CSV table of C-alpha atoms in Angstrom, one decimal:
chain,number,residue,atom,x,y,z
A,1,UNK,CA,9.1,-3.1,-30.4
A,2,UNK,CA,6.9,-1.9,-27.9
A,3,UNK,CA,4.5,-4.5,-27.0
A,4,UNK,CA,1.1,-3.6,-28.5
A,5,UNK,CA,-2.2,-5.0,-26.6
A,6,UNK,CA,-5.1,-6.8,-28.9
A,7,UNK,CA,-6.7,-9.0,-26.7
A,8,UNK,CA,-9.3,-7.3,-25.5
A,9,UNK,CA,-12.2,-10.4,-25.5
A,10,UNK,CA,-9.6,-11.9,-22.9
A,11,UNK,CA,-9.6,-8.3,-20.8
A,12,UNK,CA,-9.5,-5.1,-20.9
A,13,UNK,CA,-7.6,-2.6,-18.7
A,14,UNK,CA,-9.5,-0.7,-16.0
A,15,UNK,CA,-10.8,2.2,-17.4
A,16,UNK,CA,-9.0,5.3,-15.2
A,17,UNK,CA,-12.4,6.7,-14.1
A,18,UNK,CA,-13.7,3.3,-13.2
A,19,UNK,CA,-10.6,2.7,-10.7
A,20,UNK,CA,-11.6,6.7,-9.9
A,21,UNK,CA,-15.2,5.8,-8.6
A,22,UNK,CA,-13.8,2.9,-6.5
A,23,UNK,CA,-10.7,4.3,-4.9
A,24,UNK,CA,-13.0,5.4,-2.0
A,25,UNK,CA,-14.7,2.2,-0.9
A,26,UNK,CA,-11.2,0.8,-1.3
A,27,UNK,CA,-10.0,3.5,1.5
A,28,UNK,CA,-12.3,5.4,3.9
A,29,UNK,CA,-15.8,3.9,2.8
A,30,UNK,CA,-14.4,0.5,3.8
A,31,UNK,CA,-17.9,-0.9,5.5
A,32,UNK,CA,-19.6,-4.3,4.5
A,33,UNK,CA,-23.2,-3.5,2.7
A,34,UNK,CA,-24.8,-5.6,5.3
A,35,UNK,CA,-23.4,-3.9,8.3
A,36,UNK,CA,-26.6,-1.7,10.1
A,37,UNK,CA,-24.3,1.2,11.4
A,38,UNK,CA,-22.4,4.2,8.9
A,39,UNK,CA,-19.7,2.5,7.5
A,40,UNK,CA,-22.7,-0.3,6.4
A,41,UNK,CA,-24.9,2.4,5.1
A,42,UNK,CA,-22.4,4.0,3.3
A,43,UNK,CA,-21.1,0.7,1.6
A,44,UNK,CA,-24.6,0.3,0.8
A,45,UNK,CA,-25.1,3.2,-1.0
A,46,UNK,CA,-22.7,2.8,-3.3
A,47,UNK,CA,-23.6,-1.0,-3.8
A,48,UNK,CA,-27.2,0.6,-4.8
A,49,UNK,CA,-26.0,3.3,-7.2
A,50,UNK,CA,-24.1,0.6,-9.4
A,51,UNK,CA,-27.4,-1.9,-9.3
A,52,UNK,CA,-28.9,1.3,-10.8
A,53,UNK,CA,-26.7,2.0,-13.0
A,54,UNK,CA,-26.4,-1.7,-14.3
A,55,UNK,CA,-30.0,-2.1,-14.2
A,56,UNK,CA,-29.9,1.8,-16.5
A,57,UNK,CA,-27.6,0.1,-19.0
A,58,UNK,CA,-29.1,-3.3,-19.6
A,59,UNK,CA,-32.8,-2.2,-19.4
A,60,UNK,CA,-33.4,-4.0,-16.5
A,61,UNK,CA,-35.0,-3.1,-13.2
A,62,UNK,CA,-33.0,-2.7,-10.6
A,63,UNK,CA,-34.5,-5.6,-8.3
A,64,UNK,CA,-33.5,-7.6,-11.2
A,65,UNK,CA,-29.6,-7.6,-11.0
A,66,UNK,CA,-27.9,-10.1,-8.8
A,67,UNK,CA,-24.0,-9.0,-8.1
A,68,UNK,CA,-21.6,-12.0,-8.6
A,69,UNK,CA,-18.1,-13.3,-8.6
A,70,UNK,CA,-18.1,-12.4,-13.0
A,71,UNK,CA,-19.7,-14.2,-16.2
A,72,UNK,CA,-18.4,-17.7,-14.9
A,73,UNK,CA,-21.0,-17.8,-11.7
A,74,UNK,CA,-23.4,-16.2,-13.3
A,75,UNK,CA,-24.0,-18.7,-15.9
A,76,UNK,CA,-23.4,-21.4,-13.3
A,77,UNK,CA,-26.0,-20.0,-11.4
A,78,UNK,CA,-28.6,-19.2,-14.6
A,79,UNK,CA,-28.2,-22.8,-15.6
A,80,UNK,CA,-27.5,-25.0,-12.6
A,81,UNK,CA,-30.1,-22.7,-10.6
A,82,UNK,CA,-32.8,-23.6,-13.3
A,83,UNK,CA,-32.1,-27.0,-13.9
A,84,UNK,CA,-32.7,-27.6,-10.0
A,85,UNK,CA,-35.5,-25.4,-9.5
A,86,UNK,CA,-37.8,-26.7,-12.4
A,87,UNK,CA,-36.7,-29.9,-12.6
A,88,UNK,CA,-40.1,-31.4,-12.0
A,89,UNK,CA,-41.2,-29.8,-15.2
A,90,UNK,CA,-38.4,-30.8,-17.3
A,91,UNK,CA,-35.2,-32.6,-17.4
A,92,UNK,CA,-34.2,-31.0,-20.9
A,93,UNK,CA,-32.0,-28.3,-21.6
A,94,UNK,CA,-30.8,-26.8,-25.3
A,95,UNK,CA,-27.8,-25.0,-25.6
A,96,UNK,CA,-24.6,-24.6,-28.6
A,97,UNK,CA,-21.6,-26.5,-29.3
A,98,UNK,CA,-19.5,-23.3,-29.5
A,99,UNK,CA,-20.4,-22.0,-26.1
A,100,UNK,CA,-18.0,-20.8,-23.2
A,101,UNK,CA,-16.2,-23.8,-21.4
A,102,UNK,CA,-17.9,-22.4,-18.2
A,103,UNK,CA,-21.9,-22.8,-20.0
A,104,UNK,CA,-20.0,-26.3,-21.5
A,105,UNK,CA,-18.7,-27.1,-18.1
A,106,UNK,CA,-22.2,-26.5,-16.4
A,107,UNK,CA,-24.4,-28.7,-18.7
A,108,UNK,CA,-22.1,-32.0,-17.8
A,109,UNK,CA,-22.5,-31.1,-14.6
A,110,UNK,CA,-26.1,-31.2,-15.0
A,111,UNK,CA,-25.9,-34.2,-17.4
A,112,UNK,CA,-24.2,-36.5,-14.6
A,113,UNK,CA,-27.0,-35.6,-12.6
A,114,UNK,CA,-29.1,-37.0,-14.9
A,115,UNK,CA,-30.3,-34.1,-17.3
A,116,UNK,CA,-30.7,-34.3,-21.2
A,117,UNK,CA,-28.6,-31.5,-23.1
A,118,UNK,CA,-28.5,-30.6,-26.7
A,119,UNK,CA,-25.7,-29.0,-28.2
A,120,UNK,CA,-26.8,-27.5,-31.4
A,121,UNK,CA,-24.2,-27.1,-34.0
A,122,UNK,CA,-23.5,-23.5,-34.7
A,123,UNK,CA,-23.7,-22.0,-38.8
A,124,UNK,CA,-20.8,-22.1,-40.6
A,125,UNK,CA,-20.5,-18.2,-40.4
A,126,UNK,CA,-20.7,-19.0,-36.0
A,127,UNK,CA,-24.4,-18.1,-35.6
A,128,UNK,CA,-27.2,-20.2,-34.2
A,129,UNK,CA,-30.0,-21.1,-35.7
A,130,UNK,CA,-33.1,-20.0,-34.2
A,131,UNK,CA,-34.9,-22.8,-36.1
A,132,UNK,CA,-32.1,-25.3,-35.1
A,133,UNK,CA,-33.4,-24.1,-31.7
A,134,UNK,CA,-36.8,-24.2,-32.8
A,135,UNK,CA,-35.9,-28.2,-34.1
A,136,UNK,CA,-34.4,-29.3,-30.7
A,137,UNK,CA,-37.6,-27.8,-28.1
A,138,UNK,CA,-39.4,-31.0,-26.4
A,139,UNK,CA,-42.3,-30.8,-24.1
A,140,UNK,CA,-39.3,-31.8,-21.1
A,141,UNK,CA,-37.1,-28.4,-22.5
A,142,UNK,CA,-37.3,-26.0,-19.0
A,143,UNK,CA,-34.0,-24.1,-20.5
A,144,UNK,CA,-32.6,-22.9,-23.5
A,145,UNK,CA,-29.4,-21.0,-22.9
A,146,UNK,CA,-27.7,-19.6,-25.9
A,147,UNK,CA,-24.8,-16.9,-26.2
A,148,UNK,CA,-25.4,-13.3,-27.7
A,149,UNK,CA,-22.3,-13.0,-28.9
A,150,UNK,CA,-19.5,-15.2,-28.9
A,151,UNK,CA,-15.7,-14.7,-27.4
A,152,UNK,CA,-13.9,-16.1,-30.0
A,153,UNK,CA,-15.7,-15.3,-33.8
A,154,UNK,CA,-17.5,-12.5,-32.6
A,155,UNK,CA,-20.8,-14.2,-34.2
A,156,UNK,CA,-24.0,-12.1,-32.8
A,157,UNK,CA,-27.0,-14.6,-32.9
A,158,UNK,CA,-30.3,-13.8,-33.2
A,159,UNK,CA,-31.0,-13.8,-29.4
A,160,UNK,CA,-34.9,-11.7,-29.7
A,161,UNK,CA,-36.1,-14.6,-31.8
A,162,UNK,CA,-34.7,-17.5,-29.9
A,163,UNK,CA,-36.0,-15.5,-27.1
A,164,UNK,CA,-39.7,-14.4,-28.3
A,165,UNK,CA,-40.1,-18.6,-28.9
A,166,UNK,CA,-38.8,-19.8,-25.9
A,167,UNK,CA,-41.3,-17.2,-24.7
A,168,UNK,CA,-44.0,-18.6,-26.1
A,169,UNK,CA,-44.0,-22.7,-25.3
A,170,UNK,CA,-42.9,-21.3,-21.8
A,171,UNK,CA,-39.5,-21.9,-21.9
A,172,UNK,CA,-36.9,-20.2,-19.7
A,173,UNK,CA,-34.1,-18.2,-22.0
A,174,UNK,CA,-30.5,-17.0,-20.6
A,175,UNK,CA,-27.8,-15.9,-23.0
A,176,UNK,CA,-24.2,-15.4,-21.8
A,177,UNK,CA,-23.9,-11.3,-22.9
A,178,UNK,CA,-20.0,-10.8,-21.2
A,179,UNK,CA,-19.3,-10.4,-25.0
A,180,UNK,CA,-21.9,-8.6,-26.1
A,181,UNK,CA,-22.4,-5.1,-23.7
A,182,UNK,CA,-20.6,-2.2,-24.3
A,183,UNK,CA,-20.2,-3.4,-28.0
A,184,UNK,CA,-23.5,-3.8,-29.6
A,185,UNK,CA,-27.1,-3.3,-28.7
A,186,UNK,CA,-28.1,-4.9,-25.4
A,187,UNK,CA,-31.5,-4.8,-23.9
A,188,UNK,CA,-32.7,-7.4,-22.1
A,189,UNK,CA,-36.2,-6.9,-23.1
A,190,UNK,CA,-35.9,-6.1,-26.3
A,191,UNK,CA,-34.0,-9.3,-26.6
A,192,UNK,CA,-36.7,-11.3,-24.5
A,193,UNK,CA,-33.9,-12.5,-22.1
A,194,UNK,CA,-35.0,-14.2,-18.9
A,195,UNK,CA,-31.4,-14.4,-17.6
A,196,UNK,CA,-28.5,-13.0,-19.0
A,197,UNK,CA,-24.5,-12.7,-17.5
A,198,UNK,CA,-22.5,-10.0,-17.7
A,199,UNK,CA,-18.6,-9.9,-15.9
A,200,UNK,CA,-17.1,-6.2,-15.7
A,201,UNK,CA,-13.4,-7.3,-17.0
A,202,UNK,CA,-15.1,-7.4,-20.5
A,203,UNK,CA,-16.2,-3.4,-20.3
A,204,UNK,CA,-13.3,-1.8,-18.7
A,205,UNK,CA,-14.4,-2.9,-14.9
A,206,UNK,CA,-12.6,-4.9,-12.2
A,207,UNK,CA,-11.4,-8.4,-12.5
A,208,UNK,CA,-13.7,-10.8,-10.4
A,209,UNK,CA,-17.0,-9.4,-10.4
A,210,UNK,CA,-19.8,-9.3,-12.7
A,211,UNK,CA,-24.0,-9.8,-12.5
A,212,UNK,CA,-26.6,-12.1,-13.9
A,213,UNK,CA,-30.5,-10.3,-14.5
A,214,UNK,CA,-33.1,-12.4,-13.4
A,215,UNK,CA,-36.6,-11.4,-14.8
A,216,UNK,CA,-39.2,-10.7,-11.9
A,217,UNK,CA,-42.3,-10.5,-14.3
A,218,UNK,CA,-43.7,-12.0,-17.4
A,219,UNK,CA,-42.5,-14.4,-16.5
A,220,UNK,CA,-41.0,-14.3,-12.8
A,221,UNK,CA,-37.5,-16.2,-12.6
A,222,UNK,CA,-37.1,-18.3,-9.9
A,223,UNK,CA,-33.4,-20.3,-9.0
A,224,UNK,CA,-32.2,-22.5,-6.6
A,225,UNK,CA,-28.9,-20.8,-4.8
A,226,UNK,CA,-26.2,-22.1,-5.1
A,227,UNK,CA,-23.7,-20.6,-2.5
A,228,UNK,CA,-25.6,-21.6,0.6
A,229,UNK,CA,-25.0,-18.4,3.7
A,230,UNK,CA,-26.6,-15.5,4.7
A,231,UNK,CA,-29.2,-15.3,2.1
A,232,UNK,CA,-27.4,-12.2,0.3
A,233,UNK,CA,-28.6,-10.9,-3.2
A,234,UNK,CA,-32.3,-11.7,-2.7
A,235,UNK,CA,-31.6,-15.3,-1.4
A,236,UNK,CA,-29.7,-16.2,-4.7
A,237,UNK,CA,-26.0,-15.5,-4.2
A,238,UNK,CA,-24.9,-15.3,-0.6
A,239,UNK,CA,-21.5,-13.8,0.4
A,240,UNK,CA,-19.9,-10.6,1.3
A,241,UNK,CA,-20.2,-7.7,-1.7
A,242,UNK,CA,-17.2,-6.9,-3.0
A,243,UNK,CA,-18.4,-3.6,-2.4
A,244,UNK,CA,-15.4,-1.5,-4.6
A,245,UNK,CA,-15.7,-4.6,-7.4
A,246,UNK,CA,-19.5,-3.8,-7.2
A,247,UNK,CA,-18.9,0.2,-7.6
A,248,UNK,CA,-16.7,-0.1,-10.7
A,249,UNK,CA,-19.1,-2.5,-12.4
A,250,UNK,CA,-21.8,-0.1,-12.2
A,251,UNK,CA,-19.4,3.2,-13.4
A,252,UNK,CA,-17.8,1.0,-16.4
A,253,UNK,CA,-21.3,0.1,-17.6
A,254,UNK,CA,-22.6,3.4,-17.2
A,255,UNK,CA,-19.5,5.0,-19.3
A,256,UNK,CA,-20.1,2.1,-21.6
A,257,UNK,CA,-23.9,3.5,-22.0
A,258,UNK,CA,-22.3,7.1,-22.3
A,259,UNK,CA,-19.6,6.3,-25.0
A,260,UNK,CA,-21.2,3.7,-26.8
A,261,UNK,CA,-21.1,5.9,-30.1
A,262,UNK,CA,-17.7,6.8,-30.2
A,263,UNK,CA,-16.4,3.6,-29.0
A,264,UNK,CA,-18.5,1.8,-31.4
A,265,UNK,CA,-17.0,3.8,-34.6
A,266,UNK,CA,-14.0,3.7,-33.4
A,267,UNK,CA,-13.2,0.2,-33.0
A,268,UNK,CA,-15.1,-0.8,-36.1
A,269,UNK,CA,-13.0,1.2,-38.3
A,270,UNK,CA,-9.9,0.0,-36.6
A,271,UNK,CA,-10.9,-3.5,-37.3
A,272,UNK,CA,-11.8,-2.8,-40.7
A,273,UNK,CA,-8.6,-0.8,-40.8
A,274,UNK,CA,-6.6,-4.2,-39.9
A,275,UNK,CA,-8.6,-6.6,-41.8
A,276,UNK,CA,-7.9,-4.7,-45.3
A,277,UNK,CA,-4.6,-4.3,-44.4
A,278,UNK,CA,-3.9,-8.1,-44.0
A,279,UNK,CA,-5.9,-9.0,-47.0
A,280,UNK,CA,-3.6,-6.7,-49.0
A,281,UNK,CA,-0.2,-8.3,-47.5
A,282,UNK,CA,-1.4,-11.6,-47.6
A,283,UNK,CA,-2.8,-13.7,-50.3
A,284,UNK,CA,-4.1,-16.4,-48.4
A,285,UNK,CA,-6.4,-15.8,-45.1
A,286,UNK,CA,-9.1,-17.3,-44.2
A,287,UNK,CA,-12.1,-15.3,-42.0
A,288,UNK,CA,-13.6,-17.1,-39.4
A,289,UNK,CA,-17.2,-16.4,-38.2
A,290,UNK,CA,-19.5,-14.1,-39.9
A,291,UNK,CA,-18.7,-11.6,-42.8
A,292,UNK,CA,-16.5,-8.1,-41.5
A,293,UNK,CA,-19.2,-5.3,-41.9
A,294,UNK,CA,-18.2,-2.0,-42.8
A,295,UNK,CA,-21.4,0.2,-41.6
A,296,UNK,CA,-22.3,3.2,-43.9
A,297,UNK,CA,-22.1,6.0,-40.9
A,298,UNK,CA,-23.6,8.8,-43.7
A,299,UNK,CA,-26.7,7.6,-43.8
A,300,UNK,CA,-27.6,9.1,-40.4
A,301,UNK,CA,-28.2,5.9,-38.0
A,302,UNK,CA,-27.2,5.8,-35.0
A,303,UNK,CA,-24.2,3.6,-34.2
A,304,UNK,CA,-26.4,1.8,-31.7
A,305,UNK,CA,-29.5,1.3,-33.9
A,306,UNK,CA,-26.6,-0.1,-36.3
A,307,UNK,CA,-25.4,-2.4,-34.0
A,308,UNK,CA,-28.8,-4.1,-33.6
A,309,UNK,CA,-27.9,-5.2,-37.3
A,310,UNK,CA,-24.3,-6.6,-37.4
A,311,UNK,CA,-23.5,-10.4,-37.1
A,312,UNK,CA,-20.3,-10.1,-35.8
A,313,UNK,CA,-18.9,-8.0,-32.6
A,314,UNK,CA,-17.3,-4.8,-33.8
A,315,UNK,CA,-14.1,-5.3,-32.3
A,316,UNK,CA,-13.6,-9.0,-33.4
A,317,UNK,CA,-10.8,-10.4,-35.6
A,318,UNK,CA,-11.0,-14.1,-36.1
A,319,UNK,CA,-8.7,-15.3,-39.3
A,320,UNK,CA,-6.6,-18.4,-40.1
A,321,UNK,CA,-3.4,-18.3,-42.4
A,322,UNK,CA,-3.3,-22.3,-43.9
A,323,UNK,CA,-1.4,-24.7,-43.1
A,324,UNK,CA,1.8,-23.0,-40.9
A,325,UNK,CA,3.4,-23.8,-37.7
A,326,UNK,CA,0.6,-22.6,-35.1
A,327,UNK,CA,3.1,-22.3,-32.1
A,328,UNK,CA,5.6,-20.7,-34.3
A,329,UNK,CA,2.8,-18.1,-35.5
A,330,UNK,CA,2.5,-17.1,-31.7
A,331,UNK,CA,5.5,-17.5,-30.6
A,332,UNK,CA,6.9,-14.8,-33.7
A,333,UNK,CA,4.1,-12.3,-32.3
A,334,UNK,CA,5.4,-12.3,-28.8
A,335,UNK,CA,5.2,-8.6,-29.0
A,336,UNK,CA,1.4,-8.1,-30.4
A,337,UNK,CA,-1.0,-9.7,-27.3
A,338,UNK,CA,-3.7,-11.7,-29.6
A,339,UNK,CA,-4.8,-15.2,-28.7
A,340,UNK,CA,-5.3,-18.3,-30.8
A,341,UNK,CA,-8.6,-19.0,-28.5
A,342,UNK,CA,-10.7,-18.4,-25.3
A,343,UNK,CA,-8.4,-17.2,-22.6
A,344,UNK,CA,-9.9,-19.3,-20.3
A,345,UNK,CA,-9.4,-22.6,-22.2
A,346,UNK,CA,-6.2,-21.6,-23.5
A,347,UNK,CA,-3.9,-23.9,-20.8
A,348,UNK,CA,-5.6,-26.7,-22.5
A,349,UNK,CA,-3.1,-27.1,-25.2
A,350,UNK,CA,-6.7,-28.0,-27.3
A,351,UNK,CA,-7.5,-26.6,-30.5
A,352,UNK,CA,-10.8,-23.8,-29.9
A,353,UNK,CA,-13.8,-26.3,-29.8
A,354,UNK,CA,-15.5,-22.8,-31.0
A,355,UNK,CA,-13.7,-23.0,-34.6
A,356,UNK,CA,-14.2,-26.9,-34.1
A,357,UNK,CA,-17.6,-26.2,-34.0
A,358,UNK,CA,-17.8,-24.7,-36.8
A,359,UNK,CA,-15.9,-26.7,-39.5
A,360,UNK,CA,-12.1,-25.7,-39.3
A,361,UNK,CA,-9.9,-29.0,-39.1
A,362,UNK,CA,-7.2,-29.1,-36.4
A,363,UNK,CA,-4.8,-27.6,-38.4
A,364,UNK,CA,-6.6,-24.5,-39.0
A,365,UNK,CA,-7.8,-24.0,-35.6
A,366,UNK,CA,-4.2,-24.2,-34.4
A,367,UNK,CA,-2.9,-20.9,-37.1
A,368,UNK,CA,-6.1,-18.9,-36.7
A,369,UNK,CA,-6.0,-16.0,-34.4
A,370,UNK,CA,-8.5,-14.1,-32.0
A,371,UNK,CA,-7.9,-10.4,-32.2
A,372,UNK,CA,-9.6,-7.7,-30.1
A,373,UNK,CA,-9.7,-3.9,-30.4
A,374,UNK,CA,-10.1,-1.7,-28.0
A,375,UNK,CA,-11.1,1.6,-27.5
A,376,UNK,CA,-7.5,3.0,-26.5
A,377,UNK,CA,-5.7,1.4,-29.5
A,378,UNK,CA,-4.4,3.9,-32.6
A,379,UNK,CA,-4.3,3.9,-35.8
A,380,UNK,CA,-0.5,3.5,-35.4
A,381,UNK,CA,-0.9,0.3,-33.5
A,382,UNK,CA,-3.2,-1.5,-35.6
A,383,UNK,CA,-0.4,-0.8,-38.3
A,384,UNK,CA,2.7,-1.6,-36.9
A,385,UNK,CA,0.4,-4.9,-35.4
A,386,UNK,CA,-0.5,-5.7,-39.1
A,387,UNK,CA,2.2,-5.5,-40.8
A,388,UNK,CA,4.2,-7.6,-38.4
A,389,UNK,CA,1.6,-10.2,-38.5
A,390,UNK,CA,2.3,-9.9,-42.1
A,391,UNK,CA,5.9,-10.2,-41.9
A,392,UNK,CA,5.5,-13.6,-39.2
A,393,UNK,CA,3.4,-15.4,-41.0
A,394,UNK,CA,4.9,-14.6,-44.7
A,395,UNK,CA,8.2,-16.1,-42.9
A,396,UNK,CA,6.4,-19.2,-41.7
A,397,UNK,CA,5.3,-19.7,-45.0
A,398,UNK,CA,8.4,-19.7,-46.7
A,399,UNK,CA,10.2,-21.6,-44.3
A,400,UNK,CA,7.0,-24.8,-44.8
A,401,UNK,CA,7.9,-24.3,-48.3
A,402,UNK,CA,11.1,-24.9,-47.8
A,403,UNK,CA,12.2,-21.8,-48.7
A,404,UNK,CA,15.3,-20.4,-47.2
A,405,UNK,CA,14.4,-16.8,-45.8
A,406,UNK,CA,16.9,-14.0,-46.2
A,407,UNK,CA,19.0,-12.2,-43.2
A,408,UNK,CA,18.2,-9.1,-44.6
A,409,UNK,CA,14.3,-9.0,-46.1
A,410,UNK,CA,12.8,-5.9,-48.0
A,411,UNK,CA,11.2,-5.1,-45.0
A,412,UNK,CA,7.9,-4.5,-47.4
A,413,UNK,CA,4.8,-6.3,-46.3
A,414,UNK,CA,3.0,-6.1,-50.0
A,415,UNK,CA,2.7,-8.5,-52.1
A,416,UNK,CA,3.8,-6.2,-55.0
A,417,UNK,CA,7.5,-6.5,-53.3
A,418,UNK,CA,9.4,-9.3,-55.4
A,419,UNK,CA,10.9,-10.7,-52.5
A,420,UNK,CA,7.7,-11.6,-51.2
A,421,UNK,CA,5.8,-12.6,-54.1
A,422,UNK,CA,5.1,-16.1,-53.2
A,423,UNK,CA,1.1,-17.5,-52.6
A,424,UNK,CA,1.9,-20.7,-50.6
């Protein structure tokens, strides 16, 4: 079986044209941006196309986009940045239980140094609340810092009201978006964002580089660097600009601007495509995270104005399939690239403290898995993927049971096959 790639919240490939657009300031236009001769000018140049082009697709200015190292640094620098720069106002900060390990990671960090955190516990369907939010604001609160979307449920929250009231008691707001862009509506002003990370590998870009906006009015962002040199990035991230990283970050986010229609319907209906068809082969699976939405495309919306309205990511999978071997449910689907987790916490051996969050025992969180679509897969894939997830976990199921499962099986993936008629 040829292998078949859904794991597209982890990475996806670099979009052809992407690699295109960088090729040359991998070759002849080799210069550093901050090098005052040609070769510097000409490195420059293409550094300031992609900051317009990033600042285009995020409805940003372009003064407003600090280059970085991808999502990871970004948030470190949102939140750690913050946290040192207003400290004298406030030692409180309000995040989610079901963040990113890197916005997790950060907040201890800031907590040894002596800073309050909250971590608010997500909805059952993976949302937060904004009144949760609303519940947890103190006159010490400098920072609330909440995802749009998140990596493993998909669940959108409802960043433009967590944003309009952190707005108003003069709060700061940043929201991880690395999830988000390219796959629902993102603007950071219609959202009321005050910082907000983006890392390319989530779009189609480069591995290794990504961006954090940083509002310059109403109110004016200010952070404390933190990689100390040669005051590159407007004196918040210093360090030589991956110049070619930079390039491709600015094409894949203007293709992602471009295509957003297209890539929106089609992934959705693939989704939906895959979810019916395990429902049908399976009688028992569990959906993690918000409801799967299954947007009326007649009615003459836009696929971006109906994005503003989904709760959960158009590409996202997130199911469980009771109480199986979750290392054998992996292992069996060797051949179909989906994750039980965040990629980045997966050499943990933990179960996702994003499921945790949201009520699933240990059990559960260990046979649930993450599934991402992407804009190259077909209809033939998401099939073949199905019905072999289908055939995995109905041979788990037996085999808990204690059921002995034939050499030579139907084959069929229904449950209207006699061999396979069992609801365990």
């Amino acid at each position: 079986m040829k292998p078949i790639y859904l794991d597209h919240h982890a990475t996806t490939p670099l979009d052809s044209r992407v690699l295109e657009a960088m090729m040359p300031y991998l070759t002849g236009r080799f210069g550093n941006a901050s090098s005052a001769h040609v070769f510097g000018w000409e490195a420059e140049e293409g550094v300031n196309i992609a900051r317009r082009q990033a600042a285009g697709a995020t409805g940003a200015h372009e003064k407003e986009i600090v280059f970085t190292g991808g999502a990871t640094e970004s948030n470190n620098l949102a939140i750690k940045g913050v946290a040192e720069m207003y400290a004298g106002k406030g030692r409180h900060i309000i995040t989610s239980a079901a963040e990113h390990s890197c916005v997790l990671a950060a907040c201890r960090h800031l907590e040894n140094q002596g800073f309050r955190i909250n971590y608010l516990k997500p909805l059952p369907d993976g949302t937060v609340a904004p009144e949760s939010v609303e519940q947890a604001i103190t006159p010490e609160t400098i920072l609330i810092s909440i995802m749009l979307a998140n990596n493993e449920t998909g669940a959108v929250s409802d960043a433009a009201s967590i944003g309009a009231m952190a707005r108003s008691r003069g709060i700061l707001f940043h929201s991880d978006c690395s999830q988000a862009f390219g796959k629902i509506a993102v603007d950071v002003n219609a959202l009321n964002l005050d910082l907000a990370s983006f890392s390319a590998h989530k779009f189609y870009g480069p591995k290794g580089v990504g961006l954090l906006y940083v509002r310059r009015t109403g109110p004016r962002v200010q952070l404390v660097c933190q990689n100390d040199g040669g005051g590159h990035e407007a004196g918040m991230r210093s360090g030589t600009l991956n110049v070619p990283g930079i390039v491709g970050t600015g094409k894949a986010m203007q293709l992602a601007v471009d295509e957003f229609e297209s890539r929106f319907r089609d992934v959705i209906t693939l989704r939906n495509d895959l979810y019916e068809r395990l429902k049908n082969g399976l009688y028992v699976i569990g959906l993690n995270g918000p409801p799967v939405e299954a947007p009326d495309f007649s009615a003459g919306m836009s696929a971006y104005e109906i994005s503003k309205k989904i709760k959960r990511l158009p590409d996202n999978l997130n199911v469980h399939f009771g109480s199986i071997d979750g290392g054998a449910l992996v292992s069996g689907l060797r051949d179909i690239a989906v994750s039980a987790g965040s990629a980045c916490a997966g050499a943990s051996g933990e179960p996702s403290h994003v499921l945790r969050s949201i009520g699933l025992n240990e059990a559960l969180c260990r046979c649930s898995l993450r599934i991402g679509v992407g804009k190259d897969n077909t209809t033939e894939e998401i099939m073949t993927a199905a019905d072999h997830i289908i055939r995995v976990v109905r041979d788990l199921r037996m085999k808990t049971a204690g059921v002995a499962v034939s050499e030579n099986p139907c084959g069929c993936a229904f449950p209207d096959s006699d061999c396979l008629k069992m609801d365990l």
